[in-house]
Amino acid sequence: MIPGDYYVQMVTATIPANFDITQKDVSGNTMDTKDSDFNPATGKSDNTNLTSGENDLTWDMGMYARTLLPIQLLELNSIEKQTRGIHLSWKTLNEQNTLEFEIERKYSNDETWMTIGKTPAAGQSSKELTYAYSDATYAQRDKIYYRIKQVDVDGAFTYTDIKGIELKKNSQVKLDGYPNPVKDLYHLTITGAKDDKVSIDVYDILGRSVSRKTLSIVKGSNYHDLNMGSYTPGTYIVRVSSAEINESMTVVKVD
């Protein structure tokens, strides 16, 4: 490679087909290699109009890629519905200057993605790493989509592929309640198809557990009061679950 100073600007985490490189030779003369002149198959420039120096400049594209990419592999592995939420896992390889991962969710009829949580990244690692996150705040819809956004320390970011999970409405139980919005007591009605033992969980909008109770229900209507008077105003998810039940509803707490 011709010695000198090199200035490379990159705006995404992947190597583009077109880019500009400005090179200065040892005498300080500027040589402009335009994007249309670079041949990725040979790793050389075919530019014949350089201001100074030789034609057919050769670039070390392997080193170029390693320098610019904050992560070599980012893959959303699996989505699995579990008793206390939807469990996501993803893996990375060769992290460089990674900051965090943002978990994004979208329902089938939504146009925009919503960030529902964040997980710190390793920062520097040459190994394959696996991360996990459980979404306990999802609503019962026909299908939910997820993706992971990896953010670099410099603010650059990239996404995993998008994966969805089908949710079937559970006919074993029906939830209802009032008032909504609520100030103090929320009167929850659980209508079950059979006798069962259920967990009643309350989560805030970030998926953090606020309260958890175990309740035995009988076939038919069951009533339970949730004291939300001490809760911080905001949106909460009330989830009723058992081995065969996984139902939730959104409740808004006000002053």
PDB file of C-alpha atoms in Angstrom:
ATOM      1  CA  MET A   1       0.000   0.000   0.000  1.00  0.00           C
ATOM      2  CA  ILE A   2       1.226   3.524  -0.777  1.00  0.00           C
ATOM      3  CA  PRO A   3       2.257   5.234   2.492  1.00  0.00           C
ATOM      4  CA  GLY A   4       0.444   8.379   3.588  1.00  0.00           C
ATOM      5  CA  ASP A   5      -2.568   9.602   5.579  1.00  0.00           C
ATOM      6  CA  TYR A   6      -5.955   7.993   4.980  1.00  0.00           C
ATOM      7  CA  TYR A   7      -9.366   9.336   5.837  1.00  0.00           C
ATOM      8  CA  VAL A   8     -12.300   6.917   5.790  1.00  0.00           C
ATOM      9  CA  GLN A   9     -15.856   7.844   6.712  1.00  0.00           C
ATOM     10  CA  MET A  10     -18.522   5.229   7.408  1.00  0.00           C
ATOM     11  CA  VAL A  11     -22.164   5.874   8.242  1.00  0.00           C
ATOM     12  CA  THR A  12     -23.470   2.339   8.758  1.00  0.00           C
ATOM     13  CA  ALA A  13     -22.251  -0.835  10.371  1.00  0.00           C
ATOM     14  CA  THR A  14     -21.871  -2.713   7.100  1.00  0.00           C
ATOM     15  CA  ILE A  15     -19.474  -2.189   4.209  1.00  0.00           C
ATOM     16  CA  PRO A  16     -21.306  -0.321   1.424  1.00  0.00           C
ATOM     17  CA  ALA A  17     -20.915  -1.034  -2.234  1.00  0.00           C
ATOM     18  CA  ASN A  18     -20.072   2.623  -2.849  1.00  0.00           C
ATOM     19  CA  PHE A  19     -17.824   4.829  -0.769  1.00  0.00           C
ATOM     20  CA  ASP A  20     -15.254   7.609  -1.158  1.00  0.00           C
ATOM     21  CA  ILE A  21     -11.673   7.478   0.063  1.00  0.00           C
ATOM     22  CA  THR A  22      -9.344  10.480   0.065  1.00  0.00           C
ATOM     23  CA  GLN A  23      -5.638   9.641   0.044  1.00  0.00           C
ATOM     24  CA  LYS A  24      -2.588  11.836   0.442  1.00  0.00           C
ATOM     25  CA  ASP A  25       0.760  10.629  -0.877  1.00  0.00           C
ATOM     26  CA  VAL A  26       4.096  11.175   0.873  1.00  0.00           C
ATOM     27  CA  SER A  27       4.439  14.585  -0.799  1.00  0.00           C
ATOM     28  CA  GLY A  28       1.081  15.742   0.513  1.00  0.00           C
ATOM     29  CA  ASN A  29      -0.691  15.613  -2.855  1.00  0.00           C
ATOM     30  CA  THR A  30      -4.381  14.653  -2.705  1.00  0.00           C
ATOM     31  CA  MET A  31      -5.614  11.631  -4.639  1.00  0.00           C
ATOM     32  CA  ASP A  32      -9.401  11.098  -4.846  1.00  0.00           C
ATOM     33  CA  THR A  33     -10.607   7.571  -5.405  1.00  0.00           C
ATOM     34  CA  LYS A  34     -14.305   7.724  -6.281  1.00  0.00           C
ATOM     35  CA  ASP A  35     -16.820   5.075  -5.290  1.00  0.00           C
ATOM     36  CA  SER A  36     -17.532   4.039  -8.864  1.00  0.00           C
ATOM     37  CA  ASP A  37     -13.847   3.276  -9.409  1.00  0.00           C
ATOM     38  CA  PHE A  38     -13.447   0.741  -6.605  1.00  0.00           C
ATOM     39  CA  ASN A  39     -13.577  -2.911  -7.628  1.00  0.00           C
ATOM     40  CA  PRO A  40     -14.503  -5.075  -4.592  1.00  0.00           C
ATOM     41  CA  ALA A  41     -13.636  -8.253  -6.485  1.00  0.00           C
ATOM     42  CA  THR A  42      -9.965  -7.262  -6.810  1.00  0.00           C
ATOM     43  CA  GLY A  43      -9.688  -4.915  -3.839  1.00  0.00           C
ATOM     44  CA  LYS A  44      -8.223  -2.272  -6.161  1.00  0.00           C
ATOM     45  CA  SER A  45      -9.118   1.071  -7.646  1.00  0.00           C
ATOM     46  CA  ASP A  46      -9.489   1.312 -11.418  1.00  0.00           C
ATOM     47  CA  ASN A  47      -9.303   5.117 -11.329  1.00  0.00           C
ATOM     48  CA  THR A  48      -7.042   6.481 -14.067  1.00  0.00           C
ATOM     49  CA  ASN A  49      -7.530  10.157 -13.121  1.00  0.00           C
ATOM     50  CA  LEU A  50      -5.595  10.333  -9.868  1.00  0.00           C
ATOM     51  CA  THR A  51      -4.041  13.715  -9.120  1.00  0.00           C
ATOM     52  CA  SER A  52      -0.785  12.140  -8.093  1.00  0.00           C
ATOM     53  CA  GLY A  53       0.736   8.732  -7.436  1.00  0.00           C
ATOM     54  CA  GLU A  54       0.130   5.304  -8.936  1.00  0.00           C
ATOM     55  CA  ASN A  55      -3.059   3.752 -10.220  1.00  0.00           C
ATOM     56  CA  ASP A  56      -4.429   0.396  -8.984  1.00  0.00           C
ATOM     57  CA  LEU A  57      -4.387   1.152  -5.272  1.00  0.00           C
ATOM     58  CA  THR A  58      -4.847  -1.969  -3.153  1.00  0.00           C
ATOM     59  CA  TRP A  59      -6.822  -1.788   0.098  1.00  0.00           C
ATOM     60  CA  ASP A  60      -6.854  -4.269   2.972  1.00  0.00           C
ATOM     61  CA  MET A  61     -10.617  -4.798   3.119  1.00  0.00           C
ATOM     62  CA  GLY A  62     -10.333  -7.392   5.896  1.00  0.00           C
ATOM     63  CA  MET A  63      -8.731  -4.868   8.238  1.00  0.00           C
ATOM     64  CA  TYR A  64     -11.186  -2.211   7.042  1.00  0.00           C
ATOM     65  CA  ALA A  65     -14.169  -4.355   8.043  1.00  0.00           C
ATOM     66  CA  ARG A  66     -12.757  -5.317  11.424  1.00  0.00           C
ATOM     67  CA  THR A  67     -12.091  -1.692  12.281  1.00  0.00           C
ATOM     68  CA  LEU A  68     -15.568  -0.400  11.433  1.00  0.00           C
ATOM     69  CA  LEU A  69     -17.941  -3.155  12.491  1.00  0.00           C
ATOM     70  CA  PRO A  70     -18.814  -3.036  16.230  1.00  0.00           C
ATOM     71  CA  ILE A  71     -20.106  -6.602  16.059  1.00  0.00           C
ATOM     72  CA  GLN A  72     -19.571  -9.510  13.689  1.00  0.00           C
ATOM     73  CA  LEU A  73     -22.776 -11.455  14.327  1.00  0.00           C
ATOM     74  CA  LEU A  74     -26.112 -10.365  15.802  1.00  0.00           C
ATOM     75  CA  GLU A  75     -28.860 -12.971  15.608  1.00  0.00           C
ATOM     76  CA  LEU A  76     -32.232 -13.329  17.317  1.00  0.00           C
ATOM     77  CA  ASN A  77     -32.234 -17.013  18.200  1.00  0.00           C
ATOM     78  CA  SER A  78     -35.603 -17.869  19.653  1.00  0.00           C
ATOM     79  CA  ILE A  79     -38.924 -16.615  20.990  1.00  0.00           C
ATOM     80  CA  GLU A  80     -40.761 -18.843  23.449  1.00  0.00           C
ATOM     81  CA  LYS A  81     -43.965 -18.286  25.394  1.00  0.00           C
ATOM     82  CA  GLN A  82     -43.470 -19.193  29.030  1.00  0.00           C
ATOM     83  CA  THR A  83     -45.618 -18.940  32.143  1.00  0.00           C
ATOM     84  CA  ARG A  84     -44.349 -15.517  33.212  1.00  0.00           C
ATOM     85  CA  GLY A  85     -43.836 -13.936  29.818  1.00  0.00           C
ATOM     86  CA  ILE A  86     -42.339 -14.302  26.360  1.00  0.00           C
ATOM     87  CA  HIS A  87     -38.689 -15.300  26.532  1.00  0.00           C
ATOM     88  CA  LEU A  88     -36.263 -13.940  23.911  1.00  0.00           C
ATOM     89  CA  SER A  89     -32.677 -15.015  23.332  1.00  0.00           C
ATOM     90  CA  TRP A  90     -30.069 -13.692  20.924  1.00  0.00           C
ATOM     91  CA  LYS A  91     -26.370 -14.225  20.325  1.00  0.00           C
ATOM     92  CA  THR A  92     -23.384 -12.141  19.288  1.00  0.00           C
ATOM     93  CA  LEU A  93     -19.868 -12.793  18.076  1.00  0.00           C
ATOM     94  CA  ASN A  94     -16.756 -10.604  18.362  1.00  0.00           C
ATOM     95  CA  GLU A  95     -18.222  -7.563  20.076  1.00  0.00           C
ATOM     96  CA  GLN A  96     -16.151  -4.381  19.782  1.00  0.00           C
ATOM     97  CA  ASN A  97     -17.203  -1.229  21.675  1.00  0.00           C
ATOM     98  CA  THR A  98     -20.790  -2.420  22.102  1.00  0.00           C
ATOM     99  CA  LEU A  99     -22.901  -0.461  24.598  1.00  0.00           C
ATOM    100  CA  GLU A 100     -26.337  -2.038  24.968  1.00  0.00           C
ATOM    101  CA  PHE A 101     -29.214  -3.892  23.374  1.00  0.00           C
ATOM    102  CA  GLU A 102     -32.700  -2.408  23.070  1.00  0.00           C
ATOM    103  CA  ILE A 103     -35.588  -4.873  22.868  1.00  0.00           C
ATOM    104  CA  GLU A 104     -38.305  -3.701  20.498  1.00  0.00           C
ATOM    105  CA  ARG A 105     -41.835  -5.060  20.108  1.00  0.00           C
ATOM    106  CA  LYS A 106     -44.619  -4.546  17.570  1.00  0.00           C
ATOM    107  CA  TYR A 107     -48.096  -6.059  17.313  1.00  0.00           C
ATOM    108  CA  SER A 108     -49.483  -7.280  14.006  1.00  0.00           C
ATOM    109  CA  ASN A 109     -51.594  -4.172  13.387  1.00  0.00           C
ATOM    110  CA  ASP A 110     -49.021  -1.614  14.595  1.00  0.00           C
ATOM    111  CA  GLU A 111     -46.922   0.540  12.273  1.00  0.00           C
ATOM    112  CA  THR A 112     -44.249   1.574  14.775  1.00  0.00           C
ATOM    113  CA  TRP A 113     -41.898  -0.321  17.066  1.00  0.00           C
ATOM    114  CA  MET A 114     -41.850   0.204  20.837  1.00  0.00           C
ATOM    115  CA  THR A 115     -38.751  -0.154  23.010  1.00  0.00           C
ATOM    116  CA  ILE A 116     -39.785  -2.317  25.962  1.00  0.00           C
ATOM    117  CA  GLY A 117     -36.435  -2.887  27.666  1.00  0.00           C
ATOM    118  CA  LYS A 118     -32.652  -2.618  27.564  1.00  0.00           C
ATOM    119  CA  THR A 119     -29.804  -5.005  28.357  1.00  0.00           C
ATOM    120  CA  PRO A 120     -26.118  -3.998  28.763  1.00  0.00           C
ATOM    121  CA  ALA A 121     -23.694  -5.383  26.160  1.00  0.00           C
ATOM    122  CA  ALA A 122     -20.324  -6.955  26.893  1.00  0.00           C
ATOM    123  CA  GLY A 123     -18.386  -4.107  25.271  1.00  0.00           C
ATOM    124  CA  GLN A 124     -15.394  -6.203  24.213  1.00  0.00           C
ATOM    125  CA  SER A 125     -15.506  -9.924  23.542  1.00  0.00           C
ATOM    126  CA  SER A 126     -14.033 -12.336  21.017  1.00  0.00           C
ATOM    127  CA  LYS A 127     -16.384 -15.166  22.045  1.00  0.00           C
ATOM    128  CA  GLU A 128     -19.913 -16.098  21.081  1.00  0.00           C
ATOM    129  CA  LEU A 129     -22.239 -14.692  23.753  1.00  0.00           C
ATOM    130  CA  THR A 130     -25.907 -15.379  24.450  1.00  0.00           C
ATOM    131  CA  TYR A 131     -28.309 -12.804  25.900  1.00  0.00           C
ATOM    132  CA  ALA A 132     -31.874 -13.189  27.161  1.00  0.00           C
ATOM    133  CA  TYR A 133     -34.886 -11.038  28.006  1.00  0.00           C
ATOM    134  CA  SER A 134     -38.421 -11.862  29.182  1.00  0.00           C
ATOM    135  CA  ASP A 135     -41.326  -9.692  28.079  1.00  0.00           C
ATOM    136  CA  ALA A 136     -43.951  -9.759  30.820  1.00  0.00           C
ATOM    137  CA  THR A 137     -45.872  -6.701  29.584  1.00  0.00           C
ATOM    138  CA  TYR A 138     -47.217  -7.991  26.282  1.00  0.00           C
ATOM    139  CA  ALA A 139     -50.932  -7.940  25.517  1.00  0.00           C
ATOM    140  CA  GLN A 140     -52.892 -10.868  24.145  1.00  0.00           C
ATOM    141  CA  ARG A 141     -52.900 -10.398  20.368  1.00  0.00           C
ATOM    142  CA  ASP A 142     -52.910 -12.800  17.427  1.00  0.00           C
ATOM    143  CA  LYS A 143     -49.215 -12.222  16.727  1.00  0.00           C
ATOM    144  CA  ILE A 144     -46.349 -10.265  18.269  1.00  0.00           C
ATOM    145  CA  TYR A 145     -43.094  -9.311  16.523  1.00  0.00           C
ATOM    146  CA  TYR A 146     -39.716  -8.688  18.140  1.00  0.00           C
ATOM    147  CA  ARG A 147     -36.306  -7.399  17.085  1.00  0.00           C
ATOM    148  CA  ILE A 148     -33.108  -6.469  18.925  1.00  0.00           C
ATOM    149  CA  LYS A 149     -31.285  -3.171  18.358  1.00  0.00           C
ATOM    150  CA  GLN A 150     -27.566  -3.251  19.160  1.00  0.00           C
ATOM    151  CA  VAL A 151     -26.166   0.196  20.030  1.00  0.00           C
ATOM    152  CA  ASP A 152     -22.452   1.014  19.844  1.00  0.00           C
ATOM    153  CA  VAL A 153     -20.657   3.350  22.268  1.00  0.00           C
ATOM    154  CA  ASP A 154     -20.362   5.841  19.405  1.00  0.00           C
ATOM    155  CA  GLY A 155     -24.116   5.778  18.780  1.00  0.00           C
ATOM    156  CA  ALA A 156     -24.018   3.552  15.698  1.00  0.00           C
ATOM    157  CA  PHE A 157     -26.576   0.751  15.710  1.00  0.00           C
ATOM    158  CA  THR A 158     -27.754  -2.323  13.864  1.00  0.00           C
ATOM    159  CA  TYR A 159     -30.761  -4.670  14.088  1.00  0.00           C
ATOM    160  CA  THR A 160     -31.347  -8.383  14.245  1.00  0.00           C
ATOM    161  CA  ASP A 161     -33.815 -10.005  11.924  1.00  0.00           C
ATOM    162  CA  ILE A 162     -37.496  -9.792  12.891  1.00  0.00           C
ATOM    163  CA  LYS A 163     -39.234 -12.788  14.426  1.00  0.00           C
ATOM    164  CA  GLY A 164     -42.840 -13.239  15.470  1.00  0.00           C
ATOM    165  CA  ILE A 165     -44.793 -15.493  17.760  1.00  0.00           C
ATOM    166  CA  GLU A 166     -48.399 -16.625  17.377  1.00  0.00           C
ATOM    167  CA  LEU A 167     -50.618 -16.254  20.423  1.00  0.00           C
ATOM    168  CA  LYS A 168     -53.886 -18.123  20.766  1.00  0.00           C
ATOM    169  CA  LYS A 169     -56.519 -16.768  23.084  1.00  0.00           C
ATOM    170  CA  ASN A 170     -56.912 -19.031  26.103  1.00  0.00           C
ATOM    171  CA  SER A 171     -60.540 -20.016  26.659  1.00  0.00           C
ATOM    172  CA  GLN A 172     -59.847 -21.363  30.160  1.00  0.00           C
ATOM    173  CA  VAL A 173     -60.233 -17.971  31.820  1.00  0.00           C
ATOM    174  CA  LYS A 174     -61.656 -14.524  31.196  1.00  0.00           C
ATOM    175  CA  LEU A 175     -60.463 -11.366  32.957  1.00  0.00           C
ATOM    176  CA  ASP A 176     -62.439  -8.240  33.734  1.00  0.00           C
ATOM    177  CA  GLY A 177     -62.172  -5.447  36.249  1.00  0.00           C
ATOM    178  CA  TYR A 178     -63.038  -1.915  37.313  1.00  0.00           C
ATOM    179  CA  PRO A 179     -62.485   0.994  37.701  1.00  0.00           C
ATOM    180  CA  ASN A 180     -59.950   1.735  34.979  1.00  0.00           C
ATOM    181  CA  PRO A 181     -58.268   4.186  35.501  1.00  0.00           C
ATOM    182  CA  VAL A 182     -58.006   3.310  39.173  1.00  0.00           C
ATOM    183  CA  LYS A 183     -56.958   5.306  42.253  1.00  0.00           C
ATOM    184  CA  ASP A 184     -57.043   2.711  45.038  1.00  0.00           C
ATOM    185  CA  LEU A 185     -58.820  -0.652  44.808  1.00  0.00           C
ATOM    186  CA  TYR A 186     -59.073  -2.454  41.484  1.00  0.00           C
ATOM    187  CA  HIS A 187     -61.841  -5.073  41.511  1.00  0.00           C
ATOM    188  CA  LEU A 188     -60.652  -8.015  39.422  1.00  0.00           C
ATOM    189  CA  THR A 189     -63.026 -10.688  38.128  1.00  0.00           C
ATOM    190  CA  ILE A 190     -61.599 -14.044  37.025  1.00  0.00           C
ATOM    191  CA  THR A 191     -64.042 -16.305  35.230  1.00  0.00           C
ATOM    192  CA  GLY A 192     -62.608 -19.818  35.039  1.00  0.00           C
ATOM    193  CA  ALA A 193     -63.676 -22.890  33.089  1.00  0.00           C
ATOM    194  CA  LYS A 194     -62.593 -25.177  35.929  1.00  0.00           C
ATOM    195  CA  ASP A 195     -61.052 -25.200  39.395  1.00  0.00           C
ATOM    196  CA  ASP A 196     -57.430 -24.104  39.295  1.00  0.00           C
ATOM    197  CA  LYS A 197     -54.610 -22.467  41.237  1.00  0.00           C
ATOM    198  CA  VAL A 198     -53.365 -19.271  39.595  1.00  0.00           C
ATOM    199  CA  SER A 199     -50.740 -16.595  40.104  1.00  0.00           C
ATOM    200  CA  ILE A 200     -51.768 -12.938  39.919  1.00  0.00           C
ATOM    201  CA  ASP A 201     -48.801 -10.783  38.893  1.00  0.00           C
ATOM    202  CA  VAL A 202     -48.636  -7.025  38.480  1.00  0.00           C
ATOM    203  CA  TYR A 203     -45.837  -5.524  36.349  1.00  0.00           C
ATOM    204  CA  ASP A 204     -44.963  -1.934  35.532  1.00  0.00           C
ATOM    205  CA  ILE A 205     -44.543  -0.818  31.935  1.00  0.00           C
ATOM    206  CA  LEU A 206     -40.823  -1.762  32.010  1.00  0.00           C
ATOM    207  CA  GLY A 207     -41.633  -5.348  32.984  1.00  0.00           C
ATOM    208  CA  ARG A 208     -40.552  -5.063  36.606  1.00  0.00           C
ATOM    209  CA  SER A 209     -42.549  -7.115  39.109  1.00  0.00           C
ATOM    210  CA  VAL A 210     -44.639  -4.992  41.473  1.00  0.00           C
ATOM    211  CA  SER A 211     -46.647  -7.680  43.277  1.00  0.00           C
ATOM    212  CA  ARG A 212     -47.366 -11.389  43.100  1.00  0.00           C
ATOM    213  CA  LYS A 213     -50.116 -13.440  44.769  1.00  0.00           C
ATOM    214  CA  THR A 214     -51.318 -17.020  44.537  1.00  0.00           C
ATOM    215  CA  LEU A 215     -55.050 -17.682  44.455  1.00  0.00           C
ATOM    216  CA  SER A 216     -57.233 -20.784  44.199  1.00  0.00           C
ATOM    217  CA  ILE A 217     -60.153 -20.257  41.834  1.00  0.00           C
ATOM    218  CA  VAL A 218     -63.256 -22.315  41.159  1.00  0.00           C
ATOM    219  CA  LYS A 219     -65.233 -22.868  38.002  1.00  0.00           C
ATOM    220  CA  GLY A 220     -67.250 -19.731  37.338  1.00  0.00           C
ATOM    221  CA  SER A 221     -66.705 -16.212  38.658  1.00  0.00           C
ATOM    222  CA  ASN A 222     -63.990 -15.371  41.170  1.00  0.00           C
ATOM    223  CA  TYR A 223     -63.412 -11.933  42.690  1.00  0.00           C
ATOM    224  CA  HIS A 224     -60.177 -10.440  43.944  1.00  0.00           C
ATOM    225  CA  ASP A 225     -59.303  -6.864  44.953  1.00  0.00           C
ATOM    226  CA  LEU A 226     -55.920  -5.389  44.064  1.00  0.00           C
ATOM    227  CA  ASN A 227     -54.858  -2.532  46.344  1.00  0.00           C
ATOM    228  CA  MET A 228     -53.072  -0.137  43.964  1.00  0.00           C
ATOM    229  CA  GLY A 229     -53.318   2.954  46.168  1.00  0.00           C
ATOM    230  CA  SER A 230     -49.570   3.058  46.887  1.00  0.00           C
ATOM    231  CA  TYR A 231     -48.537   2.496  43.263  1.00  0.00           C
ATOM    232  CA  THR A 232     -46.822   5.250  41.300  1.00  0.00           C
ATOM    233  CA  PRO A 233     -49.191   6.660  38.656  1.00  0.00           C
ATOM    234  CA  GLY A 234     -48.668   4.942  35.324  1.00  0.00           C
ATOM    235  CA  THR A 235     -49.584   1.911  33.242  1.00  0.00           C
ATOM    236  CA  TYR A 236     -49.517  -1.584  34.747  1.00  0.00           C
ATOM    237  CA  ILE A 237     -50.021  -5.109  33.422  1.00  0.00           C
ATOM    238  CA  VAL A 238     -52.136  -7.519  35.463  1.00  0.00           C
ATOM    239  CA  ARG A 239     -51.414 -11.109  34.478  1.00  0.00           C
ATOM    240  CA  VAL A 240     -53.214 -14.266  35.624  1.00  0.00           C
ATOM    241  CA  SER A 241     -51.336 -17.472  34.876  1.00  0.00           C
ATOM    242  CA  SER A 242     -51.159 -21.172  35.653  1.00  0.00           C
ATOM    243  CA  ALA A 243     -50.041 -24.299  33.825  1.00  0.00           C
ATOM    244  CA  GLU A 244     -52.872 -23.805  31.323  1.00  0.00           C
ATOM    245  CA  ILE A 245     -53.697 -20.102  31.702  1.00  0.00           C
ATOM    246  CA  ASN A 246     -51.825 -17.012  30.569  1.00  0.00           C
ATOM    247  CA  GLU A 247     -54.057 -13.955  30.347  1.00  0.00           C
ATOM    248  CA  SER A 248     -53.321 -10.279  30.950  1.00  0.00           C
ATOM    249  CA  MET A 249     -54.923  -6.851  30.927  1.00  0.00           C
ATOM    250  CA  THR A 250     -53.724  -3.241  31.136  1.00  0.00           C
ATOM    251  CA  VAL A 251     -54.677  -1.039  34.089  1.00  0.00           C
ATOM    252  CA  VAL A 252     -53.902   2.681  34.421  1.00  0.00           C
ATOM    253  CA  LYS A 253     -53.142   4.054  37.910  1.00  0.00           C
ATOM    254  CA  VAL A 254     -53.905   7.731  38.582  1.00  0.00           C
ATOM    255  CA  ASP A 255     -53.597  10.012  41.621  1.00  0.00           C
TER     256      ASP A 255
END
